[in-house]
Amino acid sequence: FTVTFTSPVALSSTVYKLTVESSDHTDFYNIGQTGPGGGVVFYYSAAGFPCGPTLAALCRYLEASPSGWSGGADPSRPWAQTSLQSTRVTNGIDTATATAIGTGYKNTVLIINQGNSDSSTAAAPLAQSYRGGGLSDWYLPSYDELFALYTNRAIVGGFQLSPNYWPSSEHVNPANNGATALSFNTGTNQYNGKQNTNYVRPVRAF
């Protein structure tokens, strides 16, 4: 590379030594570091992935709320409130069946807009109610996001081993009106009806 001193001018014959030092790159995070929301970064994609409530944004990271985010062990909830446990999630166009990295926020919004708005009786509004870092874009992870969280569970910490954790991804088969929960003990998945009670851990993309 070439360094040119313009103000004040310095000739190469007068320069004895140069020290080049990079600045702190606050926009880059390593897995395990604290994210903008005070959570633990557990996923990174250099290429980025669609994210946000309409998948119109581009994110590169996922962070999980830290151990004790709710004041103790991870809380558990049914997937849906009692009156909606036998009803598919849809707004007439979209469903909450997406499983890919980045789709959990959209799923969560659809679930809540269906009427699952009580954080004391449903998983999605509980995840969305978290305000780590003063941010309001926390959500219930999609299945692939949840599995990425399981992969780095030792780095994030504080997970319950039984029974399972909920994703925001509703089962794609209309006959199975529930979701595929994930065991953080074995890494296996299991179809659960929406009335079942499983653990909740909020995540956010950025």
mmCIF file with all atom_site columns, C-alpha atoms in Angstrom:
data_model
loop_
_atom_site.group_PDB
_atom_site.id
_atom_site.type_symbol
_atom_site.label_atom_id
_atom_site.label_alt_id
_atom_site.label_comp_id
_atom_site.label_asym_id
_atom_site.label_entity_id
_atom_site.label_seq_id
_atom_site.pdbx_PDB_ins_code
_atom_site.Cartn_x
_atom_site.Cartn_y
_atom_site.Cartn_z
_atom_site.occupancy
_atom_site.B_iso_or_equiv
_atom_site.pdbx_formal_charge
_atom_site.auth_seq_id
_atom_site.auth_comp_id
_atom_site.auth_asym_id
_atom_site.auth_atom_id
_atom_site.pdbx_PDB_model_num
ATOM 1   C CA . PHE A 1 1   ? 0.000   0.000   0.000  1.00 0.00 ? 1   PHE A CA 1
ATOM 2   C CA . THR A 1 2   ? 1.022   3.637   -0.379 1.00 0.00 ? 2   THR A CA 1
ATOM 3   C CA . VAL A 1 3   ? 0.950   6.243   2.374  1.00 0.00 ? 3   VAL A CA 1
ATOM 4   C CA . THR A 1 4   ? 1.063   9.883   1.294  1.00 0.00 ? 4   THR A CA 1
ATOM 5   C CA . PHE A 1 5   ? 1.489   12.668  3.831  1.00 0.00 ? 5   PHE A CA 1
ATOM 6   C CA . THR A 1 6   ? -0.141  15.835  2.512  1.00 0.00 ? 6   THR A CA 1
ATOM 7   C CA . SER A 1 7   ? -0.525  18.010  5.592  1.00 0.00 ? 7   SER A CA 1
ATOM 8   C CA . PRO A 1 8   ? 2.151   18.420  6.766  1.00 0.00 ? 8   PRO A CA 1
ATOM 9   C CA . VAL A 1 9   ? 4.279   17.040  3.946  1.00 0.00 ? 9   VAL A CA 1
ATOM 10  C CA . ALA A 1 10  ? 6.725   14.302  5.031  1.00 0.00 ? 10  ALA A CA 1
ATOM 11  C CA . LEU A 1 11  ? 9.357   12.871  2.699  1.00 0.00 ? 11  LEU A CA 1
ATOM 12  C CA . SER A 1 12  ? 10.166  9.176   2.790  1.00 0.00 ? 12  SER A CA 1
ATOM 13  C CA . SER A 1 13  ? 13.750  10.057  3.687  1.00 0.00 ? 13  SER A CA 1
ATOM 14  C CA . THR A 1 14  ? 12.548  11.669  6.908  1.00 0.00 ? 14  THR A CA 1
ATOM 15  C CA . VAL A 1 15  ? 10.264  8.859   8.043  1.00 0.00 ? 15  VAL A CA 1
ATOM 16  C CA . TYR A 1 16  ? 11.928  6.299   10.308 1.00 0.00 ? 16  TYR A CA 1
ATOM 17  C CA . LYS A 1 17  ? 9.004   4.064   11.244 1.00 0.00 ? 17  LYS A CA 1
ATOM 18  C CA . LEU A 1 18  ? 5.247   3.797   10.668 1.00 0.00 ? 18  LEU A CA 1
ATOM 19  C CA . THR A 1 19  ? 2.791   2.044   12.947 1.00 0.00 ? 19  THR A CA 1
ATOM 20  C CA . VAL A 1 20  ? -0.488  0.955   11.398 1.00 0.00 ? 20  VAL A CA 1
ATOM 21  C CA . GLU A 1 21  ? -3.262  0.205   13.842 1.00 0.00 ? 21  GLU A CA 1
ATOM 22  C CA . SER A 1 22  ? -6.815  -0.814  13.010 1.00 0.00 ? 22  SER A CA 1
ATOM 23  C CA . SER A 1 23  ? -9.761  0.684   14.818 1.00 0.00 ? 23  SER A CA 1
ATOM 24  C CA . ASP A 1 24  ? -12.291 -1.270  16.844 1.00 0.00 ? 24  ASP A CA 1
ATOM 25  C CA . HIS A 1 25  ? -14.728 -2.834  14.379 1.00 0.00 ? 25  HIS A CA 1
ATOM 26  C CA . THR A 1 26  ? -17.937 -2.566  16.388 1.00 0.00 ? 26  THR A CA 1
ATOM 27  C CA . ASP A 1 27  ? -19.927 -3.980  13.458 1.00 0.00 ? 27  ASP A CA 1
ATOM 28  C CA . PHE A 1 28  ? -18.185 -7.361  13.614 1.00 0.00 ? 28  PHE A CA 1
ATOM 29  C CA . TYR A 1 29  ? -18.993 -9.985  16.215 1.00 0.00 ? 29  TYR A CA 1
ATOM 30  C CA . ASN A 1 30  ? -17.514 -13.377 16.956 1.00 0.00 ? 30  ASN A CA 1
ATOM 31  C CA . ILE A 1 31  ? -19.611 -16.330 18.059 1.00 0.00 ? 31  ILE A CA 1
ATOM 32  C CA . GLY A 1 32  ? -19.921 -16.105 21.827 1.00 0.00 ? 32  GLY A CA 1
ATOM 33  C CA . GLN A 1 33  ? -19.571 -12.326 22.019 1.00 0.00 ? 33  GLN A CA 1
ATOM 34  C CA . THR A 1 34  ? -22.233 -10.055 23.473 1.00 0.00 ? 34  THR A CA 1
ATOM 35  C CA . GLY A 1 35  ? -24.565 -8.707  20.801 1.00 0.00 ? 35  GLY A CA 1
ATOM 36  C CA . PRO A 1 36  ? -26.273 -5.287  20.576 1.00 0.00 ? 36  PRO A CA 1
ATOM 37  C CA . GLY A 1 37  ? -29.225 -6.602  22.590 1.00 0.00 ? 37  GLY A CA 1
ATOM 38  C CA . GLY A 1 38  ? -27.050 -7.875  25.418 1.00 0.00 ? 38  GLY A CA 1
ATOM 39  C CA . GLY A 1 39  ? -27.482 -11.476 24.279 1.00 0.00 ? 39  GLY A CA 1
ATOM 40  C CA . VAL A 1 40  ? -24.955 -14.032 23.067 1.00 0.00 ? 40  VAL A CA 1
ATOM 41  C CA . VAL A 1 41  ? -24.108 -14.163 19.362 1.00 0.00 ? 41  VAL A CA 1
ATOM 42  C CA . PHE A 1 42  ? -24.564 -17.761 18.185 1.00 0.00 ? 42  PHE A CA 1
ATOM 43  C CA . TYR A 1 43  ? -24.813 -17.555 14.386 1.00 0.00 ? 43  TYR A CA 1
ATOM 44  C CA . TYR A 1 44  ? -23.048 -15.651 11.598 1.00 0.00 ? 44  TYR A CA 1
ATOM 45  C CA . SER A 1 45  ? -23.502 -15.611 7.820  1.00 0.00 ? 45  SER A CA 1
ATOM 46  C CA . ALA A 1 46  ? -21.016 -13.631 5.730  1.00 0.00 ? 46  ALA A CA 1
ATOM 47  C CA . ALA A 1 47  ? -23.471 -13.515 2.838  1.00 0.00 ? 47  ALA A CA 1
ATOM 48  C CA . GLY A 1 48  ? -26.337 -12.470 5.084  1.00 0.00 ? 48  GLY A CA 1
ATOM 49  C CA . PHE A 1 49  ? -29.922 -13.679 5.135  1.00 0.00 ? 49  PHE A CA 1
ATOM 50  C CA . PRO A 1 50  ? -33.381 -12.082 4.719  1.00 0.00 ? 50  PRO A CA 1
ATOM 51  C CA . CYS A 1 51  ? -34.817 -11.069 8.083  1.00 0.00 ? 51  CYS A CA 1
ATOM 52  C CA . GLY A 1 52  ? -37.341 -8.854  9.804  1.00 0.00 ? 52  GLY A CA 1
ATOM 53  C CA . PRO A 1 53  ? -41.155 -9.003  9.927  1.00 0.00 ? 53  PRO A CA 1
ATOM 54  C CA . THR A 1 54  ? -41.447 -8.981  6.114  1.00 0.00 ? 54  THR A CA 1
ATOM 55  C CA . LEU A 1 55  ? -38.014 -10.476 5.254  1.00 0.00 ? 55  LEU A CA 1
ATOM 56  C CA . ALA A 1 56  ? -37.135 -7.163  3.571  1.00 0.00 ? 56  ALA A CA 1
ATOM 57  C CA . ALA A 1 57  ? -34.003 -6.546  5.646  1.00 0.00 ? 57  ALA A CA 1
ATOM 58  C CA . LEU A 1 58  ? -30.611 -8.276  5.422  1.00 0.00 ? 58  LEU A CA 1
ATOM 59  C CA . CYS A 1 59  ? -29.018 -9.607  8.606  1.00 0.00 ? 59  CYS A CA 1
ATOM 60  C CA . ARG A 1 60  ? -25.774 -11.464 9.292  1.00 0.00 ? 60  ARG A CA 1
ATOM 61  C CA . TYR A 1 61  ? -26.044 -12.429 12.950 1.00 0.00 ? 61  TYR A CA 1
ATOM 62  C CA . LEU A 1 62  ? -28.342 -14.092 15.439 1.00 0.00 ? 62  LEU A CA 1
ATOM 63  C CA . GLU A 1 63  ? -28.082 -13.492 19.164 1.00 0.00 ? 63  GLU A CA 1
ATOM 64  C CA . ALA A 1 64  ? -29.909 -15.315 21.936 1.00 0.00 ? 64  ALA A CA 1
ATOM 65  C CA . SER A 1 65  ? -31.154 -13.813 25.156 1.00 0.00 ? 65  SER A CA 1
ATOM 66  C CA . PRO A 1 66  ? -28.706 -14.701 27.932 1.00 0.00 ? 66  PRO A CA 1
ATOM 67  C CA . SER A 1 67  ? -29.223 -17.281 30.624 1.00 0.00 ? 67  SER A CA 1
ATOM 68  C CA . GLY A 1 68  ? -31.584 -15.868 33.236 1.00 0.00 ? 68  GLY A CA 1
ATOM 69  C CA . TRP A 1 69  ? -33.240 -13.507 30.759 1.00 0.00 ? 69  TRP A CA 1
ATOM 70  C CA . SER A 1 70  ? -36.602 -13.994 32.457 1.00 0.00 ? 70  SER A CA 1
ATOM 71  C CA . GLY A 1 71  ? -35.277 -13.735 36.005 1.00 0.00 ? 71  GLY A CA 1
ATOM 72  C CA . GLY A 1 72  ? -34.504 -17.434 36.416 1.00 0.00 ? 72  GLY A CA 1
ATOM 73  C CA . ALA A 1 73  ? -34.609 -20.631 34.396 1.00 0.00 ? 73  ALA A CA 1
ATOM 74  C CA . ASP A 1 74  ? -36.150 -20.490 30.927 1.00 0.00 ? 74  ASP A CA 1
ATOM 75  C CA . PRO A 1 75  ? -39.937 -20.283 31.314 1.00 0.00 ? 75  PRO A CA 1
ATOM 76  C CA . SER A 1 76  ? -42.317 -22.678 29.586 1.00 0.00 ? 76  SER A CA 1
ATOM 77  C CA . ARG A 1 77  ? -45.564 -21.973 27.765 1.00 0.00 ? 77  ARG A CA 1
ATOM 78  C CA . PRO A 1 78  ? -48.034 -23.657 25.406 1.00 0.00 ? 78  PRO A CA 1
ATOM 79  C CA . TRP A 1 79  ? -47.371 -22.805 21.746 1.00 0.00 ? 79  TRP A CA 1
ATOM 80  C CA . ALA A 1 80  ? -50.761 -21.075 21.451 1.00 0.00 ? 80  ALA A CA 1
ATOM 81  C CA . GLN A 1 81  ? -53.472 -19.775 23.722 1.00 0.00 ? 81  GLN A CA 1
ATOM 82  C CA . THR A 1 82  ? -56.287 -22.191 24.539 1.00 0.00 ? 82  THR A CA 1
ATOM 83  C CA . SER A 1 83  ? -58.827 -20.785 22.068 1.00 0.00 ? 83  SER A CA 1
ATOM 84  C CA . LEU A 1 84  ? -56.326 -21.018 19.172 1.00 0.00 ? 84  LEU A CA 1
ATOM 85  C CA . GLN A 1 85  ? -54.705 -24.370 19.823 1.00 0.00 ? 85  GLN A CA 1
ATOM 86  C CA . SER A 1 86  ? -56.720 -26.048 17.061 1.00 0.00 ? 86  SER A CA 1
ATOM 87  C CA . THR A 1 87  ? -56.459 -23.225 14.528 1.00 0.00 ? 87  THR A CA 1
ATOM 88  C CA . ARG A 1 88  ? -53.846 -22.848 11.783 1.00 0.00 ? 88  ARG A CA 1
ATOM 89  C CA . VAL A 1 89  ? -51.903 -19.578 11.623 1.00 0.00 ? 89  VAL A CA 1
ATOM 90  C CA . THR A 1 90  ? -52.526 -17.570 8.453  1.00 0.00 ? 90  THR A CA 1
ATOM 91  C CA . ASN A 1 91  ? -53.341 -14.060 7.344  1.00 0.00 ? 91  ASN A CA 1
ATOM 92  C CA . GLY A 1 92  ? -54.852 -15.355 4.110  1.00 0.00 ? 92  GLY A CA 1
ATOM 93  C CA . ILE A 1 93  ? -51.518 -15.235 2.282  1.00 0.00 ? 93  ILE A CA 1
ATOM 94  C CA . ASP A 1 94  ? -48.686 -16.150 4.628  1.00 0.00 ? 94  ASP A CA 1
ATOM 95  C CA . THR A 1 95  ? -48.410 -18.939 7.166  1.00 0.00 ? 95  THR A CA 1
ATOM 96  C CA . ALA A 1 96  ? -46.097 -19.453 10.131 1.00 0.00 ? 96  ALA A CA 1
ATOM 97  C CA . THR A 1 97  ? -44.580 -22.611 8.647  1.00 0.00 ? 97  THR A CA 1
ATOM 98  C CA . ALA A 1 98  ? -41.256 -21.072 7.529  1.00 0.00 ? 98  ALA A CA 1
ATOM 99  C CA . THR A 1 99  ? -38.225 -22.802 9.035  1.00 0.00 ? 99  THR A CA 1
ATOM 100 C CA . ALA A 1 100 ? -35.230 -21.006 7.477  1.00 0.00 ? 100 ALA A CA 1
ATOM 101 C CA . ILE A 1 101 ? -32.692 -18.815 9.250  1.00 0.00 ? 101 ILE A CA 1
ATOM 102 C CA . GLY A 1 102 ? -34.170 -15.314 9.447  1.00 0.00 ? 102 GLY A CA 1
ATOM 103 C CA . THR A 1 103 ? -37.861 -16.282 9.275  1.00 0.00 ? 103 THR A CA 1
ATOM 104 C CA . GLY A 1 104 ? -38.579 -16.515 12.995 1.00 0.00 ? 104 GLY A CA 1
ATOM 105 C CA . TYR A 1 105 ? -39.500 -12.841 13.327 1.00 0.00 ? 105 TYR A CA 1
ATOM 106 C CA . LYS A 1 106 ? -42.093 -13.111 10.546 1.00 0.00 ? 106 LYS A CA 1
ATOM 107 C CA . ASN A 1 107 ? -43.531 -16.290 12.075 1.00 0.00 ? 107 ASN A CA 1
ATOM 108 C CA . THR A 1 108 ? -43.752 -14.631 15.478 1.00 0.00 ? 108 THR A CA 1
ATOM 109 C CA . VAL A 1 109 ? -45.610 -11.607 14.124 1.00 0.00 ? 109 VAL A CA 1
ATOM 110 C CA . LEU A 1 110 ? -48.105 -13.868 12.325 1.00 0.00 ? 110 LEU A CA 1
ATOM 111 C CA . ILE A 1 111 ? -48.677 -15.939 15.470 1.00 0.00 ? 111 ILE A CA 1
ATOM 112 C CA . ILE A 1 112 ? -49.286 -12.866 17.620 1.00 0.00 ? 112 ILE A CA 1
ATOM 113 C CA . ASN A 1 113 ? -51.516 -11.214 15.004 1.00 0.00 ? 113 ASN A CA 1
ATOM 114 C CA . GLN A 1 114 ? -53.648 -14.358 14.976 1.00 0.00 ? 114 GLN A CA 1
ATOM 115 C CA . GLY A 1 115 ? -54.612 -13.473 18.542 1.00 0.00 ? 115 GLY A CA 1
ATOM 116 C CA . ASN A 1 116 ? -51.864 -15.110 20.592 1.00 0.00 ? 116 ASN A CA 1
ATOM 117 C CA . SER A 1 117 ? -51.089 -11.884 22.418 1.00 0.00 ? 117 SER A CA 1
ATOM 118 C CA . ASP A 1 118 ? -50.948 -13.051 26.050 1.00 0.00 ? 118 ASP A CA 1
ATOM 119 C CA . SER A 1 119 ? -47.359 -13.670 27.137 1.00 0.00 ? 119 SER A CA 1
ATOM 120 C CA . SER A 1 120 ? -48.590 -15.605 30.166 1.00 0.00 ? 120 SER A CA 1
ATOM 121 C CA . THR A 1 121 ? -50.307 -18.257 28.050 1.00 0.00 ? 121 THR A CA 1
ATOM 122 C CA . ALA A 1 122 ? -48.397 -18.491 24.742 1.00 0.00 ? 122 ALA A CA 1
ATOM 123 C CA . ALA A 1 123 ? -44.768 -18.846 23.656 1.00 0.00 ? 123 ALA A CA 1
ATOM 124 C CA . ALA A 1 124 ? -44.514 -16.296 20.824 1.00 0.00 ? 124 ALA A CA 1
ATOM 125 C CA . PRO A 1 125 ? -45.730 -13.216 22.738 1.00 0.00 ? 125 PRO A CA 1
ATOM 126 C CA . LEU A 1 126 ? -43.491 -14.174 25.665 1.00 0.00 ? 126 LEU A CA 1
ATOM 127 C CA . ALA A 1 127 ? -40.439 -14.205 23.397 1.00 0.00 ? 127 ALA A CA 1
ATOM 128 C CA . GLN A 1 128 ? -41.518 -10.962 21.740 1.00 0.00 ? 128 GLN A CA 1
ATOM 129 C CA . SER A 1 129 ? -42.002 -9.243  25.101 1.00 0.00 ? 129 SER A CA 1
ATOM 130 C CA . TYR A 1 130 ? -38.307 -9.501  25.986 1.00 0.00 ? 130 TYR A CA 1
ATOM 131 C CA . ARG A 1 131 ? -36.537 -6.138  25.846 1.00 0.00 ? 131 ARG A CA 1
ATOM 132 C CA . GLY A 1 132 ? -32.847 -6.985  26.138 1.00 0.00 ? 132 GLY A CA 1
ATOM 133 C CA . GLY A 1 133 ? -30.692 -3.985  25.205 1.00 0.00 ? 133 GLY A CA 1
ATOM 134 C CA . GLY A 1 134 ? -33.839 -1.858  25.135 1.00 0.00 ? 134 GLY A CA 1
ATOM 135 C CA . LEU A 1 135 ? -34.694 -3.476  21.778 1.00 0.00 ? 135 LEU A CA 1
ATOM 136 C CA . SER A 1 136 ? -38.161 -4.644  20.752 1.00 0.00 ? 136 SER A CA 1
ATOM 137 C CA . ASP A 1 137 ? -37.280 -7.016  17.893 1.00 0.00 ? 137 ASP A CA 1
ATOM 138 C CA . TRP A 1 138 ? -36.814 -10.217 19.899 1.00 0.00 ? 138 TRP A CA 1
ATOM 139 C CA . TYR A 1 139 ? -38.831 -13.191 18.745 1.00 0.00 ? 139 TYR A CA 1
ATOM 140 C CA . LEU A 1 140 ? -39.427 -16.934 18.961 1.00 0.00 ? 140 LEU A CA 1
ATOM 141 C CA . PRO A 1 141 ? -36.843 -18.594 16.677 1.00 0.00 ? 141 PRO A CA 1
ATOM 142 C CA . SER A 1 142 ? -37.739 -20.534 13.554 1.00 0.00 ? 142 SER A CA 1
ATOM 143 C CA . TYR A 1 143 ? -36.837 -24.224 13.592 1.00 0.00 ? 143 TYR A CA 1
ATOM 144 C CA . ASP A 1 144 ? -33.504 -23.718 11.787 1.00 0.00 ? 144 ASP A CA 1
ATOM 145 C CA . GLU A 1 145 ? -32.647 -20.820 14.090 1.00 0.00 ? 145 GLU A CA 1
ATOM 146 C CA . LEU A 1 146 ? -33.516 -22.978 17.087 1.00 0.00 ? 146 LEU A CA 1
ATOM 147 C CA . PHE A 1 147 ? -31.290 -25.781 15.791 1.00 0.00 ? 147 PHE A CA 1
ATOM 148 C CA . ALA A 1 148 ? -28.414 -23.315 15.285 1.00 0.00 ? 148 ALA A CA 1
ATOM 149 C CA . LEU A 1 149 ? -28.963 -22.258 18.890 1.00 0.00 ? 149 LEU A CA 1
ATOM 150 C CA . TYR A 1 150 ? -28.841 -25.903 19.965 1.00 0.00 ? 150 TYR A CA 1
ATOM 151 C CA . THR A 1 151 ? -25.566 -26.346 18.061 1.00 0.00 ? 151 THR A CA 1
ATOM 152 C CA . ASN A 1 152 ? -23.969 -23.555 20.111 1.00 0.00 ? 152 ASN A CA 1
ATOM 153 C CA . ARG A 1 153 ? -25.885 -24.269 23.325 1.00 0.00 ? 153 ARG A CA 1
ATOM 154 C CA . ALA A 1 154 ? -22.687 -24.630 25.380 1.00 0.00 ? 154 ALA A CA 1
ATOM 155 C CA . ILE A 1 155 ? -21.578 -21.121 24.372 1.00 0.00 ? 155 ILE A CA 1
ATOM 156 C CA . VAL A 1 156 ? -24.938 -19.509 25.133 1.00 0.00 ? 156 VAL A CA 1
ATOM 157 C CA . GLY A 1 157 ? -25.700 -21.575 28.251 1.00 0.00 ? 157 GLY A CA 1
ATOM 158 C CA . GLY A 1 158 ? -28.568 -21.993 30.679 1.00 0.00 ? 158 GLY A CA 1
ATOM 159 C CA . PHE A 1 159 ? -30.784 -24.351 28.700 1.00 0.00 ? 159 PHE A CA 1
ATOM 160 C CA . GLN A 1 160 ? -33.207 -26.841 30.200 1.00 0.00 ? 160 GLN A CA 1
ATOM 161 C CA . LEU A 1 161 ? -32.762 -30.442 29.086 1.00 0.00 ? 161 LEU A CA 1
ATOM 162 C CA . SER A 1 162 ? -36.338 -31.648 29.376 1.00 0.00 ? 162 SER A CA 1
ATOM 163 C CA . PRO A 1 163 ? -38.809 -31.561 27.824 1.00 0.00 ? 163 PRO A CA 1
ATOM 164 C CA . ASN A 1 164 ? -38.191 -29.431 24.683 1.00 0.00 ? 164 ASN A CA 1
ATOM 165 C CA . TYR A 1 165 ? -37.903 -25.909 23.245 1.00 0.00 ? 165 TYR A CA 1
ATOM 166 C CA . TRP A 1 166 ? -40.494 -24.340 20.985 1.00 0.00 ? 166 TRP A CA 1
ATOM 167 C CA . PRO A 1 167 ? -39.801 -22.954 17.519 1.00 0.00 ? 167 PRO A CA 1
ATOM 168 C CA . SER A 1 168 ? -42.121 -20.434 15.901 1.00 0.00 ? 168 SER A CA 1
ATOM 169 C CA . SER A 1 169 ? -42.408 -22.745 12.866 1.00 0.00 ? 169 SER A CA 1
ATOM 170 C CA . GLU A 1 170 ? -45.843 -24.337 12.704 1.00 0.00 ? 170 GLU A CA 1
ATOM 171 C CA . HIS A 1 171 ? -45.867 -27.870 11.286 1.00 0.00 ? 171 HIS A CA 1
ATOM 172 C CA . VAL A 1 172 ? -46.199 -27.716 7.499  1.00 0.00 ? 172 VAL A CA 1
ATOM 173 C CA . ASN A 1 173 ? -48.704 -30.597 7.399  1.00 0.00 ? 173 ASN A CA 1
ATOM 174 C CA . PRO A 1 174 ? -52.215 -29.199 8.001  1.00 0.00 ? 174 PRO A CA 1
ATOM 175 C CA . ALA A 1 175 ? -53.194 -32.478 9.645  1.00 0.00 ? 175 ALA A CA 1
ATOM 176 C CA . ASN A 1 176 ? -50.531 -31.887 12.307 1.00 0.00 ? 176 ASN A CA 1
ATOM 177 C CA . ASN A 1 177 ? -51.778 -28.744 13.950 1.00 0.00 ? 177 ASN A CA 1
ATOM 178 C CA . GLY A 1 178 ? -48.728 -28.080 16.084 1.00 0.00 ? 178 GLY A CA 1
ATOM 179 C CA . ALA A 1 179 ? -44.982 -27.536 15.822 1.00 0.00 ? 179 ALA A CA 1
ATOM 180 C CA . THR A 1 180 ? -41.810 -29.616 15.792 1.00 0.00 ? 180 THR A CA 1
ATOM 181 C CA . ALA A 1 181 ? -40.203 -28.988 19.162 1.00 0.00 ? 181 ALA A CA 1
ATOM 182 C CA . LEU A 1 182 ? -36.478 -29.575 19.742 1.00 0.00 ? 182 LEU A CA 1
ATOM 183 C CA . SER A 1 183 ? -34.850 -31.405 22.632 1.00 0.00 ? 183 SER A CA 1
ATOM 184 C CA . PHE A 1 184 ? -31.751 -29.611 23.934 1.00 0.00 ? 184 PHE A CA 1
ATOM 185 C CA . ASN A 1 185 ? -30.759 -32.861 25.628 1.00 0.00 ? 185 ASN A CA 1
ATOM 186 C CA . THR A 1 186 ? -30.547 -35.073 22.536 1.00 0.00 ? 186 THR A CA 1
ATOM 187 C CA . GLY A 1 187 ? -30.881 -32.707 19.570 1.00 0.00 ? 187 GLY A CA 1
ATOM 188 C CA . THR A 1 188 ? -33.868 -34.680 18.305 1.00 0.00 ? 188 THR A CA 1
ATOM 189 C CA . ASN A 1 189 ? -37.167 -33.188 17.229 1.00 0.00 ? 189 ASN A CA 1
ATOM 190 C CA . GLN A 1 190 ? -40.641 -34.228 18.203 1.00 0.00 ? 190 GLN A CA 1
ATOM 191 C CA . TYR A 1 191 ? -44.032 -33.128 16.955 1.00 0.00 ? 191 TYR A CA 1
ATOM 192 C CA . ASN A 1 192 ? -46.005 -31.459 19.768 1.00 0.00 ? 192 ASN A CA 1
ATOM 193 C CA . GLY A 1 193 ? -49.552 -30.164 19.771 1.00 0.00 ? 193 GLY A CA 1
ATOM 194 C CA . LYS A 1 194 ? -50.003 -26.477 20.511 1.00 0.00 ? 194 LYS A CA 1
ATOM 195 C CA . GLN A 1 195 ? -51.416 -27.284 23.935 1.00 0.00 ? 195 GLN A CA 1
ATOM 196 C CA . ASN A 1 196 ? -48.120 -28.847 25.027 1.00 0.00 ? 196 ASN A CA 1
ATOM 197 C CA . THR A 1 197 ? -45.855 -26.849 27.294 1.00 0.00 ? 197 THR A CA 1
ATOM 198 C CA . ASN A 1 198 ? -42.240 -26.333 26.215 1.00 0.00 ? 198 ASN A CA 1
ATOM 199 C CA . TYR A 1 199 ? -39.446 -23.891 26.982 1.00 0.00 ? 199 TYR A CA 1
ATOM 200 C CA . VAL A 1 200 ? -38.958 -20.464 25.408 1.00 0.00 ? 200 VAL A CA 1
ATOM 201 C CA . ARG A 1 201 ? -35.680 -18.673 24.559 1.00 0.00 ? 201 ARG A CA 1
ATOM 202 C CA . PRO A 1 202 ? -35.947 -15.404 22.584 1.00 0.00 ? 202 PRO A CA 1
ATOM 203 C CA . VAL A 1 203 ? -33.523 -14.552 19.785 1.00 0.00 ? 203 VAL A CA 1
ATOM 204 C CA . ARG A 1 204 ? -33.034 -11.589 17.480 1.00 0.00 ? 204 ARG A CA 1
ATOM 205 C CA . ALA A 1 205 ? -31.373 -11.040 14.100 1.00 0.00 ? 205 ALA A CA 1
ATOM 206 C CA . PHE A 1 206 ? -29.175 -8.085  13.174 1.00 0.00 ? 206 PHE A CA 1
#
